[in-house]
Structure formats: C-alpha cells, structure tokens
Coordinates of C-alpha atoms and ligand atoms in Angstrom, one line a residue:
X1 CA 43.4 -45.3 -6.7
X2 CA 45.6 -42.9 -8.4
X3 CA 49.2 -43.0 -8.7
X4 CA 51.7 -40.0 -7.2
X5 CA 53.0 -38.3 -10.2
X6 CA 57.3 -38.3 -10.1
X7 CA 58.5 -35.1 -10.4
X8 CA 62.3 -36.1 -10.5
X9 CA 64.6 -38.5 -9.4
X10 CA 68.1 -38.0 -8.6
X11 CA 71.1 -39.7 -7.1
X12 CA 70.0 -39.8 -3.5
X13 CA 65.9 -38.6 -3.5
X14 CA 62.8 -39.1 -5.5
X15 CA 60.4 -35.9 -5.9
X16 CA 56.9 -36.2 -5.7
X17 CA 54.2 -33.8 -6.8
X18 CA 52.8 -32.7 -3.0
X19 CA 49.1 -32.7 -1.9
X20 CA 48.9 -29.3 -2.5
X21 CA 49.7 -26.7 -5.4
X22 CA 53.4 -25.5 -4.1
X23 CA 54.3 -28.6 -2.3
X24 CA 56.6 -31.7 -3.2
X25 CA 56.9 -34.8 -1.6
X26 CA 60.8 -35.6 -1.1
X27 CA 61.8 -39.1 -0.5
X28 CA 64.8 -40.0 0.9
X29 CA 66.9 -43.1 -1.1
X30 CA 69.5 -45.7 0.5
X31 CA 71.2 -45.4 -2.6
X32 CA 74.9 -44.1 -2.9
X33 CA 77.0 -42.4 -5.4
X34 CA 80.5 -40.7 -5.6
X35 CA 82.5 -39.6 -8.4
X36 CA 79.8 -38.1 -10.5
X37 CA 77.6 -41.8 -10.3
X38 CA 80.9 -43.3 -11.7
X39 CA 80.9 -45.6 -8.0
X40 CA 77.3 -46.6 -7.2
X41 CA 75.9 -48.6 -3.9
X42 CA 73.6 -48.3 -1.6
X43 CA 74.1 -47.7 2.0
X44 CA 71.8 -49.7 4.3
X45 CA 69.1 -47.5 6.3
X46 CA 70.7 -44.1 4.6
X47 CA 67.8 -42.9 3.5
X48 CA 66.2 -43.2 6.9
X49 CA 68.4 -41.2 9.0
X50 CA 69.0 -38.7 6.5
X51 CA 65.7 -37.9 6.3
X52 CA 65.6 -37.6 10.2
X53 CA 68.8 -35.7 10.4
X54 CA 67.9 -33.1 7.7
X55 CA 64.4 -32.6 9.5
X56 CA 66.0 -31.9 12.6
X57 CA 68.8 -29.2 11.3
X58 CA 65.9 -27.6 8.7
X59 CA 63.5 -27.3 11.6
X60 CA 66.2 -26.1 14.1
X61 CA 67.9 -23.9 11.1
X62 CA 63.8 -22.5 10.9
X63 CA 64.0 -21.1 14.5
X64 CA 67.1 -19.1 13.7
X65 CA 65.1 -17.3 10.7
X66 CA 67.0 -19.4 8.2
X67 CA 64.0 -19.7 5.7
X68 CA 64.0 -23.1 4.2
X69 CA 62.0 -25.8 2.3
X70 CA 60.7 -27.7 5.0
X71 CA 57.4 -28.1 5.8
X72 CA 57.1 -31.7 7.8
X73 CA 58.3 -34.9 7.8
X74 CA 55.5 -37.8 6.5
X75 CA 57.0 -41.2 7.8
X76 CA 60.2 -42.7 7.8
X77 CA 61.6 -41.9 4.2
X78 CA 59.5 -38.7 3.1
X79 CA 59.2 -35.6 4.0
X80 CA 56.6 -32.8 2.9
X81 CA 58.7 -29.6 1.6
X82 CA 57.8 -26.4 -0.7
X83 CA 58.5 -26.5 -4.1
X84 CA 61.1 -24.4 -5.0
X85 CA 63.2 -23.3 -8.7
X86 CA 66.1 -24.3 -7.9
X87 CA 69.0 -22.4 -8.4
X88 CA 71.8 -23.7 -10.8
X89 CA 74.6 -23.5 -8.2
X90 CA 76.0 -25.9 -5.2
X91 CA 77.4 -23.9 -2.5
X92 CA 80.1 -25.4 -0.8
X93 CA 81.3 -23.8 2.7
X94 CA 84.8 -25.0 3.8
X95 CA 86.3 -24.7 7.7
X96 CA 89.1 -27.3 7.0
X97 CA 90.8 -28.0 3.9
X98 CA 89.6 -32.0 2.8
X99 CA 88.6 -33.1 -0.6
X100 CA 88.7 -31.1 -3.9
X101 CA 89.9 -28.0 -2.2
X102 CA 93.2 -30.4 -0.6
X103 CA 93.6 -32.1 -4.1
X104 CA 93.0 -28.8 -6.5
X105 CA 95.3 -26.5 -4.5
X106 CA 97.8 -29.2 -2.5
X107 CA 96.6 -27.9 0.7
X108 CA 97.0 -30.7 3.5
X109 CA 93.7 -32.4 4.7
X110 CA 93.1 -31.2 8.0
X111 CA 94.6 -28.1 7.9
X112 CA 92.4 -25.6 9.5
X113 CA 91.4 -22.8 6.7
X114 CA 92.2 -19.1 8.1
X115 CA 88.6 -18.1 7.8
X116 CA 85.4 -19.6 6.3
X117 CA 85.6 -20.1 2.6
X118 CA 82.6 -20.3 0.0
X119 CA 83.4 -22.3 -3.2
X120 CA 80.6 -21.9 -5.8
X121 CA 80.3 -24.9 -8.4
X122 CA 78.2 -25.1 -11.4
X123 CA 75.2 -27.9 -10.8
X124 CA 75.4 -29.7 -14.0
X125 CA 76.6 -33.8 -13.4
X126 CA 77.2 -34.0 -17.8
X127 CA 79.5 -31.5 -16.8
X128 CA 81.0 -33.1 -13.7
X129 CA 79.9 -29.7 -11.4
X130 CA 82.5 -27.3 -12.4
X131 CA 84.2 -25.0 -9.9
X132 CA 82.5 -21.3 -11.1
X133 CA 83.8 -17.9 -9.8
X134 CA 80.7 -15.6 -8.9
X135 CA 81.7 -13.1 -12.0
X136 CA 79.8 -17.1 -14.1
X137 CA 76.4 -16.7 -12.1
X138 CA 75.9 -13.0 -12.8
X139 CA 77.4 -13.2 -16.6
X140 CA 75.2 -16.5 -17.4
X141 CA 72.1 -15.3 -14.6
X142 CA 71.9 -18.3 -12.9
X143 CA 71.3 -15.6 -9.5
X144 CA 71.4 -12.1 -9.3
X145 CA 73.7 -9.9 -7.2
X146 CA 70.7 -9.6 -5.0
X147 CA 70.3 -13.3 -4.6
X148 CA 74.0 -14.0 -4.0
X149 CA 74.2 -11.5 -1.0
X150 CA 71.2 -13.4 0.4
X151 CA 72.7 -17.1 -0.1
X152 CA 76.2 -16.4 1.1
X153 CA 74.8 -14.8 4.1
X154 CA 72.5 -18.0 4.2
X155 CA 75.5 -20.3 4.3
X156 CA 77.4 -18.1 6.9
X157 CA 74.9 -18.6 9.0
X158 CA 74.0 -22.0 8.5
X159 CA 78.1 -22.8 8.7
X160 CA 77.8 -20.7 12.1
X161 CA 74.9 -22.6 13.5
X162 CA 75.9 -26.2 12.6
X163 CA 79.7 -26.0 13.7
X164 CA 78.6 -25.3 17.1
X165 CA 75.9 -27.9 17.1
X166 CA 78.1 -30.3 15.7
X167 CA 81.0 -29.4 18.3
X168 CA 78.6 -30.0 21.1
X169 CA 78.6 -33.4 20.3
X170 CA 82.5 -33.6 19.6
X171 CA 82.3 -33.8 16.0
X172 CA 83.8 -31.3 13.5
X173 CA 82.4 -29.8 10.6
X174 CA 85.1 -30.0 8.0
X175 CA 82.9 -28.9 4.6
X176 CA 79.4 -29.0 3.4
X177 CA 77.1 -28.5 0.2
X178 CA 74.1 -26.6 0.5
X179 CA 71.3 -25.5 -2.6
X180 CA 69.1 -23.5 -2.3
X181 CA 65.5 -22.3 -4.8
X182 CA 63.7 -19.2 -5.9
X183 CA 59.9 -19.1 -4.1
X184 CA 57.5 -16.9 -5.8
X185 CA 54.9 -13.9 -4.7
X186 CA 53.3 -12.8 -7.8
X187 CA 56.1 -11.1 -9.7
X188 CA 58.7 -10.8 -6.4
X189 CA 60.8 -13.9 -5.6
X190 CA 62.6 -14.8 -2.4
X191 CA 65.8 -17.2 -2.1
X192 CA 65.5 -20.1 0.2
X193 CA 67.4 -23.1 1.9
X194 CA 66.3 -26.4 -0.1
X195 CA 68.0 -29.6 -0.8
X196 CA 68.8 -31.5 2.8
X197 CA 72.1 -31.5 5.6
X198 CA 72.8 -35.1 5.9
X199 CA 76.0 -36.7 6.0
X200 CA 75.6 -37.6 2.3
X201 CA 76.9 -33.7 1.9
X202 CA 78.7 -32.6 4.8
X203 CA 82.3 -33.7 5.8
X204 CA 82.0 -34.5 9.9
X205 CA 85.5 -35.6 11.5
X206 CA 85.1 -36.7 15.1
X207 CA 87.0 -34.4 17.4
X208 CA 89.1 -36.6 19.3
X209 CA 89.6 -39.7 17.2
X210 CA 89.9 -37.8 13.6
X211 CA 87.7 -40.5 12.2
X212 CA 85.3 -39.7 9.5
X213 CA 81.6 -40.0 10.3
X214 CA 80.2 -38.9 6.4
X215 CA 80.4 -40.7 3.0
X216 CA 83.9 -40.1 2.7
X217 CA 83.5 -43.7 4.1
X218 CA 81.3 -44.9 0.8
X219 CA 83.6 -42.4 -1.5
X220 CA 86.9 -43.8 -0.2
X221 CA 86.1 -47.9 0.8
X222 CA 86.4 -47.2 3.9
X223 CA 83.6 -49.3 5.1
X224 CA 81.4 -48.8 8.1
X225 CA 79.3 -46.2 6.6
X226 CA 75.7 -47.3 8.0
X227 CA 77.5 -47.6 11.7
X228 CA 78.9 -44.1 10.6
X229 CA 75.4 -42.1 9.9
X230 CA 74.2 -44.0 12.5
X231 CA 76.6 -42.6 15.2
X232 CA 76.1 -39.0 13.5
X233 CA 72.0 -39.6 15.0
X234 CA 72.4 -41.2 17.7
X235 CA 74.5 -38.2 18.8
X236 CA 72.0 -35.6 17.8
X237 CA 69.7 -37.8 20.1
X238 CA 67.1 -39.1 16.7
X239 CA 68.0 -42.9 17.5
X240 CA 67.5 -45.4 20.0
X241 CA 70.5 -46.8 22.0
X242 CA 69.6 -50.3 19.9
X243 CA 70.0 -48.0 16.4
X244 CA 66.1 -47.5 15.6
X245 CA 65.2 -44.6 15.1
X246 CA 62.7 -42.9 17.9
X247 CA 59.3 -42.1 18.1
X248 CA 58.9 -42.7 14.1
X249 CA 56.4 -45.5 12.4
X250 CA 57.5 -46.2 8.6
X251 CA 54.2 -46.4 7.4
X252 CA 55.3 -47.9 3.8
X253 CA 57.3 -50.1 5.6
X254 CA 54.9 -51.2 7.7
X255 CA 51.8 -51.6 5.1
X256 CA 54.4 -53.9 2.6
X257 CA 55.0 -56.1 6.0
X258 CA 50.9 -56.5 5.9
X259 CA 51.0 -57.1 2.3
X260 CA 48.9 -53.9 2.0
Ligands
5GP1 P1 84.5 -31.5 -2.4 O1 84.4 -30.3 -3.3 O2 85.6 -31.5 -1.5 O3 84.3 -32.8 -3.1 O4 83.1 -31.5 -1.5 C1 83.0 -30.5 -0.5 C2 81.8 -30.8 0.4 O5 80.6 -30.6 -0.4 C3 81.7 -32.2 0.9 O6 81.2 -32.2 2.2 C4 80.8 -33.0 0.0 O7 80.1 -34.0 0.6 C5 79.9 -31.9 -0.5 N1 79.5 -32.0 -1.9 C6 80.1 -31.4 -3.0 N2 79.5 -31.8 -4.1 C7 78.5 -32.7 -3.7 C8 77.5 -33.4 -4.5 O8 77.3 -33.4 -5.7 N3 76.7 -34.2 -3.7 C9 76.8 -34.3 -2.3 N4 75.9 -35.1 -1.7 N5 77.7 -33.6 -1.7 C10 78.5 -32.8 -2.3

C-alpha cells in the first residue's frame, strides 16, 4: 500500500495530492486558530461541518456560474477539489462594520456599512496578513488588472448570493474571507473561487438575538462554538435534529472503529 503524498498543511486543512493529475484532496481539521496561530484549540466536530457547509455553498455558488474548486465531497472530513495556484491575496467583503475594520477605523460594531466594501490583505502569516491597497497587487503582480475585475465581481456575487441565503434562515452576514487560484489552459489562465465558506471565515450574527454563530466565539472566549457551527447547519438543513450530520458515513471514522 502506498501512502497519500501531503501537499500542504495549514491552520485549518491538510492537502492531499488527488487521484488525478489537477486534483487535491482537501481535508478538513478540528483545529482552531486566531491571532495569527498566537491562540490555538481545537473545536470539537469543526472540521466535519465545515466541510459539509462549504460543499453545500460551493455546489450551490456552482449553479449560479460562480466557477469554483469543488469537485465532490469524499466522506465526512475530505473533499475532492481542483488544484489551483493560488493567488497571494485574502479578499475580505464587509456588510457591517465588526473586527479589524471596527478596531482600525473606530467604527462601531454593528453598524451597517453604506454599501458593500472589499478589503484586500496580503496572504503572508510571517507578516501577520497585511491590509494592501490594489495599487500593491498590480505593482508587486500578485493578479493582474484582468484578474482583479474578475475576483471583485466574484465576491460581489458570492456577498449577494450568501446574504440572502443566510437571511432566509435569520442569520446575518456581517464579513467574510474568500481566496481564490489561477486554473490553467495551455498558456491562458482563468481565476477561480478556492479555499472554503465555513464559519471559520465568515462573521454570521443571528438576526433577532445579535448572537454570534462564527469563531468570533473561539477568537473572543466566548465559548459554545461547536453548539455554534452546529446551529449554522442545522439551519442550512446538513444536520439531524440530534446534531449528526445527514445522509453522510465517515468512512476513516468508521474503518479506525473496526481497527482497519
Ligand atoms: P477581520 O479583518 O475583521 O479580522 O476579518 C474579516 C472577516 O474575514 C472575518 O469574517 C474573518 O473570519 C475573515 N478572515 C480574515 N482573515 C482570516 C484568516 O486568516 N482566516 C480565516 N479563517 N478567516 C479570516
């Protein structure tokens, strides 16, 4: 038997080389991390739902002509997604002010932001993930103009399409992170949606109560955070009323309990 070659390992997934040339195997982690890996746990079951929830917004995000990494999820932690060169830059789409943008500019969390704002930061964790300006990706080439267009009319959309899934189960979608990689056809390359939407990256307040159902709960001790992405599936309908999730057999799971 041979042994899956790691392609890289980061805070919150492992890669693994796919079964075929262009493919990666991405496997979803319990572990968490906040302030640049200076706070480290792990949150019970994370890695389960996240891989559920990110399948179910990729595929949905698929039908809407959103092009995106995902190809198919494998069991209960992986999934099977394209390999992509992925581009330098987190994109971060704001509705409500919360976070960095709240601490950087002394704007008030909660406060509704008069339009959509894209923040750009610079993908490097030595460097803490700077805030860049877009005039940084074209002087260093990180993306070209071309690219840009493409990803910020990307993250509109995806912004567009998740508030109003999100607000149809009376949660709001304060901020998120997306990344997204380079594909290549011969000498032409295409930009798509890579990474995953999970609450490990998005900021979801519910409507009514205000309270946070995201890893604001890890990154602030505010405890309940498996209860938390828990409640953020079960309202998207991937879990059972009992909390496991449906219609899904982890098979790694499931050989270790057979000492296989
Ligand atoms: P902020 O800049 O306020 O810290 O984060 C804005 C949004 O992007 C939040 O929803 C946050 O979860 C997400 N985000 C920003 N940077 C990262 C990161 O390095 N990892 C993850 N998982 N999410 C991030």
């Amino acid at each position: 038997m041979t042994r899956r070659r790691q392609i890289y390992e980061g805070k919150a997934k492992i890669l693994y080389e796919g079964p075929e040339p262009g493919t990666l195997i991405q496997y979803f982690k319990d572990d968490a991390t906040a302030f640049n890996a200076q706070k480290k746990g792990t949150i019970q079951g994370k890695g389960v739902i996240n891989n559920r929830i990110s399948e179910y917004v990729f595929t949905r995000l698929n039908h809407i002509g959103v092009p995106n990494h995902f190809i198919r999820r494998l069991n209960m932690r992986e999934q099977l997604v394209r390999q992509v060169e992925i581009i330098p830059i987190e994109v971060v789409v704001r509705n409500v002010a919360a976070g960095s943008i709240s601490k950087r500019l002394g704007i008030p969390e909660g406060e509704m932001l008069p339009h959509t704002l894209i923040e750009y930061c610079y993908k490097d964790d030595a460097l803490g993930d700077p805030l860049i300006a877009e005039e940084h990706i074209a002087c260093f080439g990180w993306a070209s103009n071309e690219e840009m267009q493409d990803i910020s009319a990307m993250a509109i959309r995806v912004n567009d399409f998740m508030a109003g899934m999100f607000a149809a189960i009376n949660i709001r979608l304060v901020d998120f992170k997306l990344e997204f990689g380079r594909i290549w056809d011969g000498d032409y390359s295409r930009v798509i949606l890579a990474d995953e939407i999970s609450p490990d990256g998005c900021r979801l307040w519910d409507m009514t109560s205000g309270e946070k159902l995201d890893k604001d709960r890890f990154r602030r001790d505010l405890g309940g955070e498996e209860e938390a992405y828990q409640e953020v599936a079960r309202r998207l309908g991937l879990l059972q009323d009992d909390g496991s999730p449906s219609e899904v057999l982890d098979l790694s799971q499931h050989r270790k309990l057979r000492g296989k």
